[in-house]
Short mmCIF file of C-alpha atoms in Angstrom, two decimals:
data_model
loop_
_atom_site.label_atom_id
_atom_site.label_comp_id
_atom_site.label_asym_id
_atom_site.label_seq_id
_atom_site.Cartn_x
_atom_site.Cartn_y
_atom_site.Cartn_z
CA MET H 17 45.05 144.16 -7.50
CA ALA H 18 46.09 141.92 -10.41
CA GLY H 19 49.55 140.47 -10.00
CA THR H 20 49.78 140.52 -6.20
CA PRO H 21 52.06 137.68 -5.04
CA ASP H 22 50.84 134.80 -2.93
CA VAL H 23 52.94 135.53 0.15
CA THR H 24 54.00 132.52 2.19
CA GLU H 25 54.64 132.46 5.93
CA ASP H 26 58.43 132.59 5.61
CA ALA H 27 58.56 135.06 2.74
CA GLY H 28 59.14 138.14 4.89
CA THR H 29 57.30 141.41 5.37
CA PRO H 30 56.00 143.18 2.27
CA GLY H 31 58.05 146.19 1.20
CA PRO H 32 57.05 149.81 0.76
CA GLY H 33 55.59 149.56 -2.73
CA PRO H 34 54.78 147.21 -5.59
CA VAL H 35 56.99 146.57 -8.60
CA TRP H 36 54.21 144.72 -10.37
CA GLY H 37 50.43 145.24 -10.36
CA VAL H 38 50.38 145.14 -14.15
CA PRO H 39 46.83 144.54 -15.48
CA LEU H 40 47.84 142.05 -18.15
CA GLY H 41 45.78 139.50 -20.02
CA ASP H 42 46.45 136.92 -22.70
CA ASP H 43 45.08 139.29 -25.36
CA ASP H 44 46.78 142.46 -24.12
CA ALA H 45 46.97 144.81 -27.11
CA ALA H 46 50.22 146.32 -25.82
CA ALA H 47 51.86 142.95 -25.23
CA LEU H 48 55.23 143.83 -26.72
CA ASP H 49 55.13 147.58 -26.09
CA LEU H 50 56.14 147.15 -22.48
CA THR H 51 57.00 150.83 -22.09
CA SER H 52 53.25 151.54 -22.13
CA LEU H 53 52.56 149.41 -19.06
CA TRP H 54 51.52 151.14 -15.84
CA TYR H 55 50.50 150.16 -12.34
CA GLU H 56 48.29 151.88 -9.81
CA ASP H 57 50.08 152.74 -6.58
CA ASP H 58 48.64 152.70 -3.03
CA HIS H 59 47.16 156.15 -3.56
CA GLY H 60 45.42 155.26 -6.80
CA THR H 61 47.96 157.11 -8.95
CA ALA H 62 49.00 155.53 -12.24
CA ARG H 63 52.78 155.19 -12.50
CA PRO H 64 55.13 153.61 -15.04
CA ILE H 65 56.07 150.06 -14.13
CA TRP H 66 59.35 149.69 -12.23
CA ASP H 67 62.01 148.68 -14.78
CA VAL H 68 64.17 145.84 -13.49
CA ARG H 69 66.67 146.39 -16.32
CA VAL H 70 67.39 149.92 -15.11
CA GLU H 71 67.71 148.81 -11.49
CA VAL H 72 70.11 145.95 -12.26
CA ALA H 73 72.26 148.28 -14.36
CA ARG H 74 72.29 150.73 -11.44
CA LEU H 75 73.47 147.96 -9.12
CA TYR H 76 76.46 147.23 -11.37
CA ALA H 77 77.23 150.94 -11.71
CA SER H 78 77.69 151.35 -7.96
CA PRO H 79 81.25 152.18 -6.82
CA GLY H 80 83.03 148.93 -6.13
CA GLY H 81 80.42 146.87 -7.98
CA PRO H 82 77.25 145.10 -6.79
CA VAL H 83 76.58 145.16 -3.03
CA MET H 84 73.99 142.87 -1.45
CA GLY H 85 72.68 145.62 0.81
CA ASP H 86 71.92 147.87 -2.17
CA VAL H 87 69.31 145.46 -3.54
CA PRO H 88 65.70 146.31 -2.54
CA TRP H 89 64.83 142.72 -1.67
CA ASP H 90 61.68 143.84 0.15
CA ARG H 91 60.32 145.23 -3.12
CA LEU H 92 61.02 142.07 -5.12
CA CYS H 93 59.12 138.83 -5.37
CA HIS H 94 59.84 135.27 -6.43
CA ALA H 95 57.59 132.29 -7.09
CA TYR H 96 56.69 131.89 -3.40
CA GLY H 97 56.27 135.51 -2.32
CA TRP H 98 58.52 138.34 -1.21
CA ALA H 99 62.27 137.99 -1.78
CA THR H 100 63.38 139.02 1.71
CA ASP H 101 64.60 135.45 2.27
CA VAL H 102 66.96 135.54 -0.74
CA PRO H 103 69.96 137.22 0.98
CA GLU H 104 70.10 134.43 3.56
CA LEU H 105 69.96 131.79 0.83
CA LEU H 106 72.75 133.54 -1.06
CA ALA H 107 74.81 133.58 2.14
CA GLN H 108 74.21 129.85 2.61
CA VAL H 109 75.26 128.92 -0.92
CA ARG H 110 78.55 130.65 -0.18
CA GLY H 111 79.00 128.98 3.23
CA GLY H 112 81.52 126.37 4.26
CA ASP H 113 79.10 123.45 4.64
CA ASP H 114 78.78 121.71 1.27
CA ALA H 115 75.53 119.92 2.09
CA ALA H 116 73.88 123.08 3.42
CA ALA H 117 75.12 125.08 0.43
CA LYS H 118 73.72 122.53 -2.00
CA GLN H 119 70.33 122.53 -0.28
CA ALA H 120 70.21 126.32 -0.20
CA LEU H 121 70.96 126.49 -3.92
CA ILE H 122 68.11 124.07 -4.64
CA HIS H 123 65.72 126.26 -2.67
CA LEU H 124 67.00 129.43 -4.32
CA ASP H 125 66.71 127.96 -7.81
CA ASN H 126 63.16 126.81 -7.11
CA LYS H 127 62.16 130.27 -5.92
CA ILE H 128 63.79 132.54 -8.50
CA CYS H 129 63.64 130.26 -11.57
CA HIS H 130 60.55 128.24 -10.74
CA GLN H 131 59.52 125.71 -13.42
CA GLY H 132 61.67 127.36 -16.06
CA GLY H 133 60.42 130.88 -15.38
CA SER H 134 62.44 133.83 -14.17
CA SER H 135 61.19 135.96 -11.29
CA VAL H 136 61.95 139.65 -10.90
CA ALA H 137 64.36 138.81 -8.06
CA ALA H 138 66.45 136.50 -10.27
CA PRO H 139 68.72 138.99 -12.10
CA PHE H 140 69.69 140.64 -8.80
CA CYS H 141 71.08 137.29 -7.67
CA ILE H 142 73.43 136.86 -10.63
CA PRO H 143 76.37 139.00 -9.44
CA PHE H 144 76.40 137.23 -6.08
CA LEU H 145 76.04 133.75 -7.59
CA LEU H 146 78.95 134.35 -9.97
CA ARG H 147 81.18 135.85 -7.29
CA SER H 148 80.42 132.86 -5.11
CA ALA H 149 81.25 130.53 -8.00
CA VAL H 150 84.69 132.07 -8.51
CA ASP H 151 85.58 131.43 -4.87
CA ALA H 152 83.65 128.18 -4.33
CA PRO H 153 85.01 124.62 -4.27
CA ALA H 154 84.81 122.97 -7.70
CA PRO H 155 81.73 120.81 -6.99
CA ARG H 156 79.61 123.91 -6.32
CA ARG H 157 80.62 126.00 -9.30
CA VAL H 158 78.46 124.23 -11.85
CA GLY H 159 75.30 124.70 -9.79
CA LEU H 160 75.98 128.35 -9.02
CA VAL H 161 76.65 129.28 -12.65
CA SER H 162 73.72 127.16 -13.87
CA VAL H 163 71.22 129.05 -11.70
CA ALA H 164 72.67 132.37 -12.85
CA VAL H 165 72.26 131.39 -16.51
CA ALA H 166 68.75 129.99 -16.04
CA ALA H 167 67.55 133.46 -15.04
CA GLY H 168 68.30 134.78 -18.51
CA ARG H 169 67.09 132.08 -20.85
CA ASP H 170 63.84 130.89 -22.32
CA ASN H 171 63.50 127.14 -21.91
CA PRO H 172 62.11 125.28 -24.94
CA PHE H 173 61.23 122.18 -22.86
CA GLY H 174 61.72 119.70 -25.67
CA THR H 175 61.33 122.02 -28.66
CA LEU H 176 63.49 120.86 -31.51
CA ARG H 177 65.58 122.94 -33.88
CA THR H 178 65.02 126.67 -34.20
CA ASP H 179 64.41 127.55 -30.52
CA VAL H 180 67.35 125.57 -29.16
CA LEU H 181 70.20 128.03 -29.72
CA ASN H 182 68.14 131.05 -28.83
CA ALA H 183 68.15 132.52 -25.33
CA VAL H 184 65.61 135.14 -26.39
CA ALA H 185 63.11 132.81 -28.06
CA GLY H 186 60.17 134.13 -26.07
CA GLU H 187 60.65 137.80 -26.89
CA THR H 188 58.10 137.64 -29.69
CA ALA H 189 55.37 137.25 -27.06
CA LEU H 190 54.63 138.75 -23.67
CA MET H 191 55.54 136.55 -20.71
CA VAL H 192 54.68 137.31 -17.09
CA ASP H 193 55.86 135.74 -13.85
CA ASN H 194 53.78 134.62 -10.85
CA CYS H 195 53.44 138.24 -9.74
CA GLY H 196 52.31 139.56 -13.11
CA TYR H 197 55.66 141.21 -13.89
CA PRO H 198 56.91 141.09 -17.52
CA MET H 199 59.41 138.25 -17.65
CA ASN H 200 60.75 139.65 -20.92
CA TRP H 201 62.30 142.50 -18.92
CA THR H 202 63.50 140.17 -16.18
CA GLN H 203 65.33 137.89 -18.60
CA GLN H 204 66.83 140.85 -20.42
CA ALA H 205 68.10 142.21 -17.09
CA ALA H 206 69.62 138.79 -16.36
CA ARG H 207 71.39 138.68 -19.72
CA ASP H 208 72.67 142.20 -19.11
CA ALA H 209 74.00 141.07 -15.72
CA LEU H 210 75.85 138.19 -17.36
CA ALA H 211 77.29 140.64 -19.89
CA ALA H 212 78.45 142.95 -17.09
CA ASP H 213 80.20 140.01 -15.45
CA THR H 214 81.98 138.82 -18.60
CA PRO H 215 85.39 139.15 -16.84
CA LEU H 216 84.24 136.71 -14.13
CA LEU H 217 82.89 134.33 -16.77
CA ALA H 218 86.23 134.49 -18.56
CA ARG H 219 87.91 133.25 -15.39
CA LEU H 220 85.38 130.43 -15.05
CA LEU H 221 85.86 129.51 -18.71
CA ALA H 222 89.50 128.80 -17.90
CA ASP H 223 88.68 126.84 -14.73
CA ALA H 224 90.40 123.52 -14.05
CA ASP H 225 87.00 121.82 -13.72
CA ALA H 226 85.51 120.75 -17.07
CA GLY H 227 81.91 121.10 -15.90
CA THR H 228 82.56 124.68 -14.83
CA ARG H 229 84.08 125.49 -18.22
CA ALA H 230 80.99 124.09 -19.96
CA CYS H 231 78.66 126.18 -17.78
CA ALA H 232 80.74 129.29 -18.36
CA ALA H 233 80.41 128.74 -22.12
CA PHE H 234 76.63 128.52 -21.71
CA ALA H 235 76.66 131.75 -19.70
CA LEU H 236 78.75 133.62 -22.26
CA ALA H 237 76.38 132.49 -25.02
CA THR H 238 73.50 133.89 -22.96
CA ALA H 239 75.04 137.29 -22.15
CA SER H 240 73.35 140.22 -23.88
CA ALA H 241 74.67 142.36 -26.71
CA ALA H 242 76.12 144.70 -24.07
CA ALA H 243 79.09 142.32 -23.88
CA GLY H 244 79.97 143.07 -27.51
CA GLU H 245 82.34 140.73 -29.34
CA THR H 246 84.23 139.68 -26.22
CA PRO H 247 82.25 136.49 -25.44
CA THR H 248 82.69 135.11 -28.97
CA ALA H 249 86.41 135.84 -28.87
CA LEU H 250 86.74 134.13 -25.47
CA LEU H 251 84.79 131.09 -26.63
CA ARG H 252 86.80 130.68 -29.82
CA ARG H 253 90.08 131.01 -27.97
CA GLN H 254 89.02 128.38 -25.44
CA LEU H 255 87.88 126.04 -28.23
CA SER H 256 91.31 126.29 -29.85
CA ARG H 257 92.94 124.89 -26.72
CA GLU H 258 90.19 122.78 -25.12
CA ALA H 259 90.99 119.08 -24.76
CA GLN H 260 87.80 117.77 -23.15
CA ALA H 261 85.34 116.56 -25.81
CA ALA H 262 82.13 117.46 -23.96
CA VAL H 263 83.38 120.98 -23.27
CA CYS H 264 84.33 121.36 -26.94
CA ALA H 265 80.76 120.45 -27.86
CA GLY H 266 79.41 123.14 -25.54
CA LEU H 267 81.86 125.71 -26.87
CA VAL H 268 80.78 124.99 -30.45
CA LEU H 269 77.11 125.44 -29.60
CA ALA H 270 77.91 128.61 -27.65
CA ILE H 271 79.81 130.14 -30.57
CA ALA H 272 77.09 129.21 -33.05
CA GLU H 273 74.41 130.76 -30.82
CA ARG H 274 76.43 133.89 -30.15
CA MET H 275 77.19 134.46 -33.82
CA SER H 276 73.61 133.87 -34.92
CA THR H 277 72.02 135.99 -32.16
CA TYR H 278 74.29 139.01 -32.37
CA GLY H 279 75.39 138.63 -35.97
CA SER H 280 73.06 136.72 -38.25
CA ARG H 281 71.75 133.18 -38.52
CA ALA H 282 73.48 132.90 -41.88
CA GLU H 283 76.80 133.80 -40.22
CA GLY H 284 76.29 131.22 -37.49
CA MET H 285 75.34 128.57 -40.04
CA ARG H 286 78.40 129.29 -42.19
CA TRP H 287 80.71 128.97 -39.22
CA ALA H 288 79.04 125.76 -37.99
CA GLN H 289 79.23 124.28 -41.49
CA SER H 290 82.94 125.08 -41.73
CA VAL H 291 83.46 123.06 -38.56
CA TRP H 292 81.33 120.00 -39.36
CA GLU H 293 82.78 119.78 -42.86
CA ASP H 294 86.35 119.76 -41.52
CA ALA H 295 87.50 116.14 -41.27
CA GLY H 296 90.46 117.30 -39.19
CA GLU H 297 88.23 118.31 -36.28
CA PRO H 298 87.48 115.79 -33.49
CA PRO H 299 84.28 113.75 -34.04
CA GLY H 300 82.45 115.29 -31.07
CA THR H 301 83.28 118.81 -32.22
CA ARG H 302 82.03 118.07 -35.73
CA LEU H 303 78.85 116.50 -34.36
CA ALA H 304 78.13 119.52 -32.15
CA ALA H 305 78.64 121.80 -35.14
CA ALA H 306 76.21 119.69 -37.16
CA VAL H 307 73.64 119.98 -34.38
CA GLY H 308 74.28 123.72 -34.26
CA TRP H 309 73.68 124.01 -38.00
CA LEU H 310 70.44 122.02 -37.72
CA CYS H 311 69.22 124.25 -34.89
CA LEU H 312 69.88 127.47 -36.78
CA THR H 313 67.69 126.70 -39.77
CA ASP H 314 64.42 125.08 -40.76
CA VAL H 315 65.66 123.82 -44.12
CA PRO H 316 66.47 120.16 -44.85
CA PRO H 317 70.11 119.23 -44.19
CA PRO H 318 72.61 118.30 -46.90
CA GLU H 319 73.35 114.62 -47.30
CA GLN H 320 76.89 115.03 -45.95
CA LEU H 321 75.55 116.34 -42.66
CA SER H 322 72.95 113.57 -42.41
CA GLU H 323 75.65 110.95 -42.93
CA LEU H 324 77.90 112.58 -40.33
CA VAL H 325 75.17 112.60 -37.67
CA THR H 326 74.08 109.04 -38.42
CA ASP H 327 77.66 107.73 -38.42
CA GLU H 328 78.63 109.46 -35.18
CA VAL H 329 75.49 108.25 -33.43
CA SER H 330 76.38 104.69 -34.45
CA ARG H 331 79.89 105.21 -33.04
CA GLY H 332 78.58 106.45 -29.70
CA THR H 333 79.92 110.00 -30.15
CA ALA H 334 76.61 111.61 -29.23
CA SER H 335 77.27 111.15 -25.53
CA VAL H 336 79.57 114.20 -25.60
CA LEU H 337 76.48 116.37 -26.06
CA LEU H 338 75.30 115.46 -22.57
CA GLY H 339 77.88 117.91 -21.29
CA ALA H 340 76.31 120.73 -23.32
CA ARG H 341 73.88 122.65 -21.15
CA TRP H 342 71.44 123.30 -23.99
CA LEU H 343 70.05 119.77 -23.71
CA ARG H 344 69.16 119.89 -20.03
CA HIS H 345 65.42 120.48 -20.57
CA PHE H 346 64.87 118.06 -23.40
CA ASP H 347 62.58 115.13 -22.93
CA PHE H 348 64.84 112.13 -23.27
CA ASP H 349 66.31 109.50 -21.01
CA ARG H 350 69.94 110.53 -20.52
CA SER H 351 70.92 106.95 -19.88
CA ASP H 352 70.77 104.00 -22.25
CA GLY H 353 71.32 105.97 -25.45
CA GLY H 354 68.60 108.55 -24.93
CA VAL H 355 70.64 111.31 -26.57
CA ASP H 356 71.14 109.06 -29.62
CA ARG H 357 67.40 108.77 -30.09
CA TRP H 358 67.01 112.52 -29.61
CA LEU H 359 69.59 113.25 -32.30
CA LEU H 360 68.05 110.83 -34.79
CA ARG H 361 64.65 112.36 -34.13
CA LEU H 362 66.14 115.81 -34.68
CA LEU H 363 67.65 114.66 -37.97
CA ASP H 364 64.42 113.00 -39.08
CA GLU H 365 62.48 116.19 -38.36
CA ALA H 366 65.04 118.22 -40.31
CA ARG H 367 64.78 115.93 -43.33
CA THR H 368 61.01 116.34 -43.51
CA ASP H 369 61.04 120.15 -43.19
CA THR H 370 60.49 122.26 -46.25
CA ALA H 371 62.42 125.39 -47.09
#
């Protein structure tokens, strides 16, 4: 059957029924009408595809919140086969041994978010990753939140401008994971999980560790519309009192993305412009706002913005952007001024664009 996972030796015993088996091709006529997708069960009966968004919502609706034992791990797959090994990895990332926890998180990330994808098991991990992050020692929090966010975002892998501040960039095309399951649904379920855990992300946004605050901002930007206006309000409040320049940069990008995704691009651009035009704002904050403006439009930038970016690059301000999680997939050397070259290339591309 199309979409059957390549089960590895340690991936566990297959569960009672498939959640995939979707006969998809590159030219599928129903690519974006995912509600029309069906699979054929073990008895040859056509059934609607199992909707991960519904199942993740059901997990959060359980009395007392998400419970590990309520997740049908034996019906889920990741990049290396069945997800029956995921509960043990989640237990290890929460354990007392820092080295073992770090290694377990690497393995988990590789399995559920392999090469920038998002497997159907990924959104079910989010509530447990975030609850572990709240209780974990500071060095672990960044990694735990980062894996949770990765499950819900499209990764541009070096794309400049209009795909950068857009967690849902791939929703104009059908994407499938290693098992043939629609990754569009998986990523939506992950963003819904982040929205459901907005209260936990609010706690992490106020964490004493700057890296954790930056990751929490990235997560709040990624949360779905189900979170309403709360993430934007939390981000703006934190920006008003944030002292760490790199975190401020991440907060600015998060606010710009949130406003443009769940308001309008014009709204996000107006807000970003109000920040980069304000000479009273810190240089790193203004630079991040300029980058946000550039990434929300495909029109050439005004001269004032071009001068701001060029001047701040020459002053070395661009290094604050390395703390913003949006740049983690971009193809530049993060040492020896790599981000400077990336920014100048971004600006050069913007200048040559036509409206």
